[in-house]
Structure formats: structure tokens, C-alpha cells
C-alpha positions as CSV (number, residue, x, y, z in Angstrom):
1,M,-60.2,-62.4,53.0
2,T,-58.4,-60.4,50.2
3,K,-60.6,-57.7,48.6
4,S,-61.1,-58.1,44.9
5,L,-59.7,-55.4,42.6
6,S,-62.5,-53.2,41.3
7,K,-62.5,-51.5,37.9
8,T,-62.4,-48.1,39.5
9,E,-59.4,-48.9,41.6
10,S,-57.6,-50.6,38.7
11,M,-57.6,-47.4,36.7
12,K,-56.1,-45.2,39.5
13,I,-52.4,-44.4,39.8
14,L,-51.4,-44.8,43.4
15,G,-47.6,-44.2,43.4
16,V,-44.8,-42.4,41.6
17,A,-41.7,-43.8,39.9
18,G,-39.2,-41.5,41.5
19,Q,-38.4,-38.0,42.8
20,N,-38.0,-36.8,39.2
21,V,-41.7,-37.3,38.4
22,H,-42.8,-35.3,41.5
23,N,-40.8,-32.1,40.8
24,G,-40.0,-32.2,37.1
25,N,-36.4,-31.3,37.7
26,F,-33.4,-32.6,35.8
27,R,-31.9,-35.8,37.3
28,A,-33.2,-35.2,40.8
29,D,-32.4,-38.8,41.8
30,E,-28.7,-38.4,40.8
31,F,-26.3,-38.9,43.7
32,L,-23.3,-37.1,42.2
33,R,-23.5,-33.3,42.6
34,D,-21.6,-32.4,39.5
35,I,-24.2,-34.1,37.2
36,K,-27.3,-33.4,39.2
37,G,-30.0,-31.0,38.1
38,R,-29.2,-28.5,35.3
39,D,-25.5,-29.0,36.0
40,A,-25.8,-32.3,34.3
41,V,-26.6,-30.6,31.0
42,K,-23.4,-28.4,31.3
43,K,-21.2,-31.4,32.2
44,F,-22.5,-33.6,29.4
45,R,-22.1,-30.8,26.9
46,E,-18.5,-30.4,28.1
47,M,-17.8,-34.1,27.7
48,R,-19.5,-34.1,24.2
49,D,-17.5,-31.1,23.0
50,N,-14.1,-31.5,24.7
51,D,-13.3,-35.2,24.7
52,S,-11.8,-36.7,21.5
53,T,-13.1,-40.2,22.2
54,I,-16.6,-39.1,22.9
55,G,-16.5,-36.7,19.9
56,A,-15.4,-39.5,17.6
57,V,-18.2,-41.8,18.8
58,M,-20.9,-39.2,18.5
59,Y,-19.7,-38.1,15.1
60,A,-19.8,-41.7,13.9
61,V,-23.3,-42.1,15.3
62,E,-24.5,-38.9,13.6
63,Q,-23.0,-39.7,10.2
64,M,-24.3,-43.3,10.1
65,L,-27.8,-42.5,11.2
66,R,-28.1,-39.5,8.8
67,D,-27.5,-42.0,6.0
68,V,-30.4,-44.3,7.0
69,D,-33.2,-44.3,4.5
70,I,-36.5,-43.3,6.3
71,K,-39.4,-44.1,4.0
72,V,-43.2,-43.7,4.3
73,T,-45.2,-46.9,4.2
74,A,-48.9,-46.8,3.2
75,A,-51.6,-48.2,5.5
76,D,-52.8,-50.6,2.8
77,D,-52.8,-51.1,-1.0
78,S,-55.8,-48.9,-1.6
79,E,-55.6,-45.7,-3.8
80,E,-56.8,-43.6,-0.8
81,A,-54.0,-45.0,1.4
82,K,-51.4,-44.3,-1.3
83,A,-52.6,-40.8,-1.7
84,E,-52.2,-40.2,2.1
85,K,-48.7,-41.7,1.9
86,E,-47.8,-39.2,-0.8
87,F,-49.2,-36.4,1.5
88,V,-46.8,-37.3,4.3
89,E,-43.9,-37.5,1.9
90,Q,-44.8,-34.0,0.7
91,V,-45.0,-32.7,4.2
92,L,-41.6,-34.0,5.1
93,S,-40.0,-32.6,1.9
94,D,-41.8,-29.2,2.3
95,M,-40.2,-28.3,5.7
96,D,-37.7,-25.5,6.1
97,H,-35.1,-28.1,6.8
98,T,-34.5,-31.7,5.7
99,L,-35.5,-34.7,7.7
100,D,-31.8,-35.7,7.8
101,D,-31.0,-32.4,9.5
102,H,-33.7,-33.1,12.1
103,I,-32.4,-36.6,12.8
104,A,-28.9,-35.1,13.3
105,E,-30.3,-32.6,15.9
106,A,-32.5,-35.2,17.5
107,L,-29.5,-37.4,18.3
108,S,-28.5,-34.9,21.0
109,F,-30.9,-36.9,23.2
110,L,-28.1,-39.4,23.4
111,S,-25.7,-36.9,25.0
112,Y,-28.2,-35.1,27.2
113,G,-30.7,-37.9,27.8
114,F,-33.5,-36.1,26.0
115,S,-34.1,-33.6,23.2
116,W,-37.2,-31.4,22.7
117,F,-38.6,-29.9,19.5
118,E,-41.5,-27.6,19.0
119,V,-43.6,-28.4,16.0
120,V,-44.4,-25.3,14.0
121,Y,-47.3,-25.9,11.6
122,K,-48.3,-24.0,8.4
123,R,-51.2,-23.8,6.0
124,R,-50.4,-25.2,2.6
125,N,-51.5,-22.2,0.5
126,G,-48.9,-22.4,-2.2
127,L,-46.1,-19.9,-2.7
128,D,-47.4,-17.3,-0.3
129,Q,-45.5,-14.1,0.2
130,N,-45.4,-14.7,3.9
131,P,-42.5,-17.1,4.5
132,K,-44.4,-18.6,7.5
133,N,-47.0,-20.0,5.1
134,R,-44.9,-20.6,2.0
135,S,-45.4,-24.1,0.6
136,K,-44.9,-26.0,-2.7
137,Y,-48.5,-27.3,-2.4
138,S,-51.8,-25.5,-2.3
139,D,-54.4,-28.0,-1.1
140,G,-55.3,-26.0,2.0
141,R,-54.2,-28.7,4.4
142,M,-52.1,-28.1,7.5
143,G,-48.4,-29.0,6.9
144,I,-45.3,-28.7,9.0
145,R,-43.0,-25.7,8.6
146,K,-40.2,-26.9,10.9
147,L,-39.3,-28.9,13.9
148,A,-37.6,-26.2,16.0
149,C,-35.0,-27.4,18.5
150,R,-35.3,-26.2,22.1
151,S,-31.8,-26.6,23.6
152,P,-31.6,-28.5,26.9
153,W,-29.7,-25.7,28.6
154,T,-32.6,-23.3,27.9
155,I,-35.2,-25.5,29.7
156,D,-35.8,-24.8,33.4
157,K,-38.0,-27.7,34.3
158,F,-40.6,-30.2,33.1
159,D,-44.3,-29.8,33.7
160,V,-45.3,-33.1,35.2
161,D,-48.9,-34.2,36.2
162,Q,-48.6,-34.9,39.9
163,K,-51.3,-37.6,39.7
164,T,-50.4,-39.5,36.6
165,G,-46.7,-38.7,36.1
166,D,-47.4,-37.7,32.5
167,I,-45.2,-35.0,31.0
168,L,-47.4,-32.1,30.0
169,G,-44.7,-29.7,28.7
170,I,-41.6,-27.7,29.5
171,Y,-40.8,-24.3,31.0
172,Q,-38.2,-22.6,28.8
173,N,-36.0,-19.9,30.2
174,T,-35.7,-17.0,27.8
175,S,-34.2,-14.4,30.1
176,Y,-31.9,-13.3,27.3
177,F,-35.0,-12.1,25.5
178,G,-36.9,-11.2,28.7
179,G,-39.4,-13.7,30.0
180,S,-40.1,-17.5,29.8
181,N,-42.1,-19.8,27.5
182,Y,-44.3,-22.8,28.2
183,I,-44.3,-25.4,25.4
184,P,-47.0,-28.1,25.8
185,T,-46.2,-31.7,24.8
186,R,-49.1,-31.8,22.3
187,K,-47.2,-29.3,20.2
188,S,-43.8,-31.0,20.5
189,V,-41.7,-33.9,19.5
190,Y,-39.9,-35.2,22.6
191,Y,-37.2,-37.9,22.6
192,R,-35.6,-39.5,25.6
193,T,-33.2,-42.4,25.9
194,T,-35.1,-44.2,28.7
195,T,-38.1,-43.8,31.1
196,I,-36.2,-45.4,34.0
197,N,-37.3,-44.0,37.4
198,G,-39.8,-41.8,35.5
199,D,-37.1,-39.2,34.9
200,P,-38.4,-36.8,32.2
201,S,-34.8,-35.9,31.3
202,G,-33.9,-39.5,30.5
203,R,-30.4,-40.8,31.0
204,S,-27.4,-39.7,29.0
205,I,-25.4,-42.5,27.4
206,L,-22.4,-40.6,28.7
207,R,-23.4,-41.1,32.3
208,N,-21.2,-44.3,32.7
209,A,-18.3,-42.5,31.1
210,Y,-18.3,-39.7,33.6
211,T,-15.9,-41.2,36.1
212,A,-13.4,-42.2,33.4
213,Y,-13.7,-38.8,31.8
214,T,-13.0,-37.0,35.1
215,Y,-9.8,-39.1,35.8
216,L,-8.8,-38.8,32.1
217,N,-9.0,-35.0,32.3
218,N,-6.8,-35.0,35.4
219,M,-4.2,-37.4,33.9
220,Q,-4.0,-35.3,30.7
221,S,-3.5,-32.1,32.8
222,I,-0.8,-33.8,34.8
223,E,0.9,-35.1,31.7
224,A,0.8,-31.6,30.1
225,V,2.3,-30.0,33.2
226,G,4.9,-32.8,33.5
227,V,6.0,-32.4,29.9
228,E,6.3,-28.7,30.2
229,R,8.3,-29.0,33.4
230,E,10.6,-31.7,31.9
231,L,11.2,-29.6,28.8
232,A,11.5,-26.2,30.3
233,G,12.5,-27.0,33.8
234,I,11.3,-25.6,37.2
235,P,12.0,-21.9,37.7
236,V,14.2,-21.3,40.7
237,A,15.1,-17.9,42.2
238,R,17.9,-17.0,44.6
239,V,17.6,-13.9,46.8
240,P,19.3,-12.7,49.9
241,A,18.0,-14.4,53.1
242,E,16.7,-11.2,54.6
243,Y,14.1,-11.0,51.7
244,L,12.6,-14.2,53.0
245,S,12.8,-13.4,56.7
246,P,9.7,-12.4,58.8
247,D,11.5,-9.1,59.4
248,A,11.8,-8.2,55.7
249,T,10.9,-4.6,54.9
250,E,7.9,-3.6,52.8
251,G,10.1,-3.1,49.8
252,Q,11.7,-6.5,50.2
253,V,8.3,-8.2,50.6
254,A,7.0,-6.4,47.5
255,F,10.0,-7.5,45.5
256,R,9.7,-11.1,46.7
257,N,6.0,-11.2,45.8
258,E,6.6,-9.8,42.4
259,L,9.4,-12.4,41.8
260,Q,7.0,-15.2,42.8
261,S,4.5,-14.0,40.3
262,I,7.1,-13.9,37.6
263,L,8.3,-17.4,38.4
264,R,4.8,-18.8,38.4
265,D,3.9,-17.3,35.0
266,V,7.3,-17.7,33.3
267,K,6.9,-19.1,29.7
268,F,9.3,-19.6,26.8
269,N,7.8,-17.7,24.0
270,E,8.5,-14.7,21.8
271,Q,7.5,-12.2,24.5
272,G,9.1,-14.0,27.5
273,Y,11.7,-12.1,29.5
274,I,12.7,-11.3,33.1
275,I,14.5,-8.1,34.3
276,L,16.7,-8.6,37.4
277,P,19.0,-6.2,39.3
278,S,22.6,-6.5,38.3
279,D,23.9,-6.0,41.9
280,T,26.4,-8.6,43.2
281,Y,27.5,-9.6,46.7
282,P,30.5,-7.6,48.0
283,D,33.6,-9.3,49.3
284,K,35.0,-8.7,52.8
285,D,36.7,-5.6,51.5
286,G,33.5,-4.2,50.0
287,A,34.5,-4.9,46.4
288,P,31.9,-6.4,44.1
289,T,32.1,-10.1,43.3
290,G,30.7,-12.3,40.6
291,E,27.9,-13.6,42.8
292,R,24.6,-11.9,42.0
293,L,22.3,-10.8,44.8
294,V,19.3,-12.0,42.8
295,D,19.4,-14.9,40.3
296,V,16.9,-17.0,38.3
297,E,17.5,-20.3,36.6
298,L,15.5,-23.3,35.3
299,M,16.3,-26.5,37.2
300,S,15.6,-29.7,35.2
301,S,15.0,-33.0,36.9
302,S,17.5,-35.8,36.4
303,G,16.8,-39.5,35.8
304,T,13.7,-41.2,34.5
305,R,10.2,-41.6,35.9
306,N,9.0,-44.9,37.3
307,I,5.4,-44.2,36.1
308,D,4.4,-44.1,32.5
309,I,1.3,-42.1,32.2
310,D,0.4,-42.9,28.6
311,P,-1.0,-46.4,29.4
312,I,-3.2,-44.9,32.1
313,I,-4.6,-42.4,29.7
314,R,-5.3,-45.1,27.1
315,R,-7.1,-47.2,29.7
316,Y,-9.5,-44.4,30.5
317,Q,-10.0,-43.8,26.8
318,H,-10.9,-47.4,26.4
319,D,-13.3,-47.2,29.4
320,I,-15.1,-44.3,27.8
321,A,-15.4,-46.1,24.4
322,R,-16.5,-49.3,26.1
323,S,-19.2,-47.5,28.0
324,V,-21.0,-46.6,24.8
325,L,-20.3,-49.9,22.9
326,S,-17.7,-48.2,20.7
327,E,-14.4,-49.9,21.8
328,F,-13.8,-50.9,18.2
329,I,-12.6,-47.3,17.4
330,M,-9.6,-48.0,19.7
331,L,-8.6,-51.1,17.7
332,G,-5.5,-50.7,15.6
333,G,-4.0,-48.1,17.9
334,G,-1.8,-50.8,19.5
335,S,-0.6,-54.4,19.0
336,N,-3.8,-56.0,20.1
337,G,-7.0,-56.6,18.1
338,S,-8.1,-59.1,15.5
339,Y,-10.6,-59.1,12.6
340,A,-13.0,-61.4,14.5
341,L,-12.9,-59.2,17.6
342,S,-13.3,-56.0,15.6
343,K,-16.3,-57.5,13.7
344,S,-18.1,-58.6,16.9
345,K,-17.6,-55.2,18.5
346,T,-18.7,-53.4,15.4
347,D,-21.8,-55.6,15.0
348,L,-22.8,-54.8,18.6
349,F,-22.4,-51.1,17.9
350,L,-24.6,-51.3,14.8
351,R,-27.3,-53.1,16.8
352,A,-27.3,-50.2,19.2
353,L,-27.6,-47.8,16.3
354,E,-30.5,-49.7,14.9
355,S,-32.3,-49.4,18.3
356,Y,-31.6,-45.6,18.3
357,I,-33.1,-45.0,14.8
358,T,-36.0,-47.2,15.5
359,Q,-36.7,-45.2,18.7
360,L,-36.6,-41.9,16.7
361,V,-39.0,-43.2,14.1
362,D,-41.4,-44.5,16.7
363,V,-41.5,-41.1,18.3
364,L,-42.1,-39.4,14.9
365,N,-45.0,-41.7,14.1
366,K,-46.6,-41.1,17.5
367,Q,-45.9,-37.4,18.1
368,L,-45.6,-36.0,14.6
369,I,-47.7,-38.0,12.1
370,L,-50.6,-38.7,14.4
371,P,-51.1,-35.0,15.5
372,L,-50.8,-34.0,11.9
373,W,-53.6,-36.4,11.1
374,E,-55.8,-35.1,13.9
375,I,-55.3,-31.4,13.1
376,N,-56.3,-32.2,9.5
377,S,-59.3,-34.4,10.6
378,L,-58.1,-37.3,8.4
379,D,-59.1,-40.9,8.5
380,V,-56.8,-42.7,11.0
381,K,-57.2,-46.0,9.1
382,L,-55.5,-44.4,6.2
383,M,-52.6,-43.0,8.2
384,P,-49.2,-44.2,6.9
385,K,-46.2,-44.7,9.1
386,L,-42.5,-44.0,8.9
387,E,-40.0,-46.9,8.7
388,A,-36.3,-46.9,9.0
389,G,-34.0,-48.8,6.6
390,D,-30.8,-50.6,7.4
391,V,-28.1,-48.8,9.3
392,A,-25.2,-50.6,7.6
393,P,-25.0,-52.4,4.2
394,H,-25.4,-56.1,4.3
395,D,-22.5,-58.5,3.9
396,L,-23.1,-59.8,0.4
397,K,-20.5,-62.5,0.8
398,E,-22.3,-64.0,3.8
399,L,-25.7,-63.5,2.1
400,G,-24.5,-65.3,-1.0
401,A,-23.3,-68.2,1.0
402,Y,-26.6,-68.5,2.7
403,L,-28.5,-68.4,-0.6
404,R,-26.3,-71.2,-1.9
405,N,-27.1,-73.3,1.1
406,L,-30.8,-72.8,0.6
407,N,-30.4,-73.7,-3.1
408,G,-28.6,-76.9,-2.0
409,A,-31.5,-77.8,0.2
410,N,-33.8,-77.5,-2.9
411,I,-35.4,-74.2,-1.6
412,N,-36.0,-72.1,-4.6
413,L,-36.5,-68.4,-3.9
414,A,-36.6,-67.3,-7.6
415,E,-40.4,-67.6,-7.7
416,Q,-40.8,-65.2,-4.8
417,P,-40.5,-61.6,-6.3
418,D,-40.6,-60.0,-2.8
419,I,-37.5,-61.8,-1.7
420,V,-35.7,-61.1,-5.0
421,S,-36.6,-57.4,-4.8
422,A,-35.3,-57.3,-1.2
423,L,-32.0,-59.0,-2.3
424,L,-31.5,-56.4,-5.1
425,H,-32.2,-53.6,-2.6
426,N,-29.7,-55.0,-0.2
427,A,-27.1,-55.0,-3.0
428,E,-28.0,-51.4,-3.9
429,L,-29.1,-52.5,-7.4
430,P,-32.0,-51.0,-9.4
431,D,-35.5,-52.0,-8.3
432,L,-37.1,-55.1,-9.7
433,D,-39.6,-54.6,-12.5
434,L,-42.3,-57.0,-11.2
435,D,-44.3,-57.1,-14.4
436,K,-41.3,-58.2,-16.5
437,Y,-40.2,-60.6,-13.8
438,Q,-43.6,-62.3,-13.7
439,E,-43.6,-62.6,-17.5
440,S,-40.1,-64.2,-17.3
441,L,-41.3,-66.7,-14.6
442,E,-44.4,-67.6,-16.7
443,A,-42.2,-68.1,-19.8
444,D,-39.9,-70.4,-17.8
445,R,-42.8,-72.5,-16.5
446,E,-44.2,-72.9,-20.1
447,A,-40.8,-73.9,-21.3
448,E,-40.6,-76.6,-18.6
449,L,-43.9,-78.0,-19.7
450,Q,-43.0,-78.2,-23.4
451,P,-40.5,-80.9,-24.6
452,S,-37.1,-79.6,-25.8
453,V,-35.9,-80.0,-29.4
454,E,-33.6,-82.8,-28.5
455,E,-36.6,-84.7,-26.9
456,I,-38.6,-84.2,-30.1
457,V,-35.8,-85.5,-32.2
458,V,-35.3,-88.5,-30.0
459,E,-39.1,-89.3,-30.2
460,D,-39.1,-88.9,-34.0
461,E,-36.1,-91.3,-34.3
462,K,-38.0,-93.9,-32.1
463,E,-41.1,-93.6,-34.3
464,V,-39.0,-94.0,-37.5
465,S,-37.3,-97.1,-36.0
466,K,-40.7,-98.6,-35.0
467,L,-42.0,-98.0,-38.6
468,A,-39.0,-99.6,-40.2
469,D,-39.4,-102.6,-37.9
470,L,-43.1,-102.8,-38.8
471,Q,-42.3,-102.6,-42.5
472,E,-39.7,-105.4,-42.2
473,E,-42.2,-107.6,-40.4
474,V,-44.8,-107.0,-43.1
475,L,-42.2,-107.9,-45.8
476,K,-41.2,-111.1,-44.1
477,A,-44.9,-112.1,-43.7
478,S,-45.5,-111.4,-47.4
479,L,-42.5,-113.6,-48.5
480,E,-43.6,-116.5,-46.3
481,Y,-47.1,-116.3,-47.9
482,L,-45.7,-116.4,-51.4
483,K,-43.5,-119.4,-50.6
484,D,-46.5,-121.3,-49.3
485,D,-48.4,-120.6,-52.6
């Protein structure tokens, strides 16, 4: 008979997600040596800084997400909740850097799989002389001085609870300054792309581009060498046969080695030159001839190549862009690509950006706003939250067509101020004045209940006609009466 699950057993953690959780190292489960452990950070940094396609994608991500409006939303409509909302807005505007700057730095978690920031607090004591406590506010509460980035390449390993798998902090290598630091999670803001396999270092979005990047690098190097050789030619030297024989003297060997070094490093530039002996071969009588003993020339290849390397390079660039849902940046570079295709790919990319900014805001609410509330002993019920706006502007043409369809179905949205206000916000128009709008709606309703001037005129004409008919009937009756008399 199967034993029932007890409450005590149900709360125990019996296993681990992967090797990463056990040792706290970087990408311990990775099977490629070049991107395993701390080498992964170096390689992903190389990819981020060296490759033009990856650089374009990451620049687009950073610029678009920096422009997203992150607003503070009150817990409810009470005055106390609105006051706490204002407090959080003050804290975010009172840091040494802007929130946009932090978002731009935090996006490094996409390249490396994670990003770590130490939260540095301060007492809000006004314009203190000490820059560590300087604040625009003087309510005595704890605020935030800055969110200090802790670069991935300075982190030795993660401190992971062996029983629960929870990440407790990081060990930072500060050998440059002499020593090491331990930064606990409770004093940090920690972003990571995914929790797959329990890896504390997450998973870089560039991981799937690694193979294409490696081959692309090789192809570009081959192309550069090939172009140089085609334009400049291959250096060729001619020397007497005894210089190449195993019985060559030490002087001949030294000369041969020096000539090899010259040929290997020969370049066409303003400082390029080669000095050769002017000796020539003697004829049978010992007289000098025109044939030099030592000669150097550049031999160019003839004919054309059967392999065009440019399509290969483009294919790998497409693979890199495709791996991060950014293939749309390659459209327009060739003869292929339509508007519909571009729009679908762009929409997919924007959806990915929305998930990224939502992930960042969720972490800020949990690891920044909540600890700030706890350290100030504030009421959690009044704690506001951060919300991210739209990543890209709405298509007003499509939105207008949708509203016309709703109007055709007799669905009137004009009497719903919240929807009207949202529509104005999407069009980047001034905010709706709710009081004036409500007054306008009330005036419209009253106007609908009252008859129009034309209706009043028509009614008056009907009454006049009825009165005339009545007078005519009375007159006829009077005449008939007089005739009878």
C-alpha cells in the first residue's frame, strides 16, 4: 500500500535541479569547454563587443527599452496609498543615477545570462554635506543611493544553499584591490534570463548564436586573408639550392630563416621595404650575369574562385540574428523581404522585448521595493508597485479601424472615460480631464432628453392646425343653428 504524503515530508526538498545548484559555479552543466565556467563570460563579452550583428541587436534592445515608461501605481485610491506612491517616486528620482541608466545596465543579463547589482541605501536627511547621505528630501526615511553594478567577470561563484538550492549571495573577486567581497542576495537586485536547470548564472540569449559566431569569425578571417593575398599576391623568394640543403652552413641557415621571417611579415605600407644582396650568378667564364642569386617577387593567382564566400558569411549573420528573434534587421540588405514578412518578424521581436521589460519590473518590485518597505517598517498593504508601459507605439490606423467596427456594432465607448483616456495616451495626446469630460457627457444626456427646436416648431404647428380645425367646426355648427332658426 502506498504511503500517504505527510505535511513534514511535503515541505522537504529531496533533490537538486542540476550540477550548477550544487557548486554555485558558472554554467557547470555546459558541454562546450569554451563557454563553460567563467570562460563563458569572456566569450559572451567578446561576442557582444566584436560582432556587428549582435551589437546591432543589443543596441536596438537597449534603446527601445530605455524609452519604456515605468510608472509607480498606488496600492489603492486612499490618500495613504497615494502618499506611499509618491514616496517611491521620490526614491527613484533621488538616486545618483536615473532609472533609465539602471535599466540599460541591467540589460547585460541578456548577454551574460544574469546581472547583479548591490543596493546601496541612504538616510534621507536633506542636503547633507556627506555625499553618501545627500538627498532632496528630509523625512528621515531610508532611501536608495544607487544600484551599483557588479560586473559578471568580477564574480567568482554563487553562494547556494545546498539543501534548498536558494541563491544566498555572490563571492566577488577584488584581487585588483586586494581581497574578496561577499554580497548577500538580501542586499542585491539580481536578474537572470531563466532558472532552467537551477543555473544561478542563467542562460545567455547568445548561447544559440555561439556556433554561427565561431564559423562566421573563421570565414571573415579567411576572406580577409584571401583578399589580401589576391590584391598583394603571395611572396616568393628564390635562393641558391645550397641555402635549402641539409648541409647548409650556419650563415646560410641564418640568412634563410631571416628571409622567411621577412616574407611572412611583408606588407605594402609606407614603411615596407626589403634589402637583398645584389650578387648575380656567374657565367661559365666567371663573368657576372643578369640572374640574381637572391630574388623576391609577389606571385598573384590566375583565374577565378569557384566558391563565393560572401553568401556563406551572410548565412551565418542571418543565423545569429534569427537566434535572438531579430532577423528583421537583415531585411532590405538583399532582394528578398516583404512588408508583411518584416511586420511579423518585428512584432515577434517586440513581444520578446515586452517580456524582458516585464521581467525587469517584476524583479524590481520583489527585490527593491519590498526590501525598501521592510527596512522602513511600512505597511505592506500600502506598498505600490512598478508597472512598465508599452514597448512600441500602437498602430493608430489599425486601432481606428477596430473602433469603427465597434461603432458599427452599436458598441459606444464614448461613455467610458477610462477607455477614452487610454486611447488618448496611446496616441501620445494630452491626458483627459475627467471632470470636464463627465460634464460634457451629462450635457449630452440632457440634450437627448429635451426636444429639439425643430420638434418644438413641429408640435406648435400641429397645435395651431388643430385649433384652426376646431374653430372651423364651431363656425359651421353656429351657421347651421342660425339656419334652423
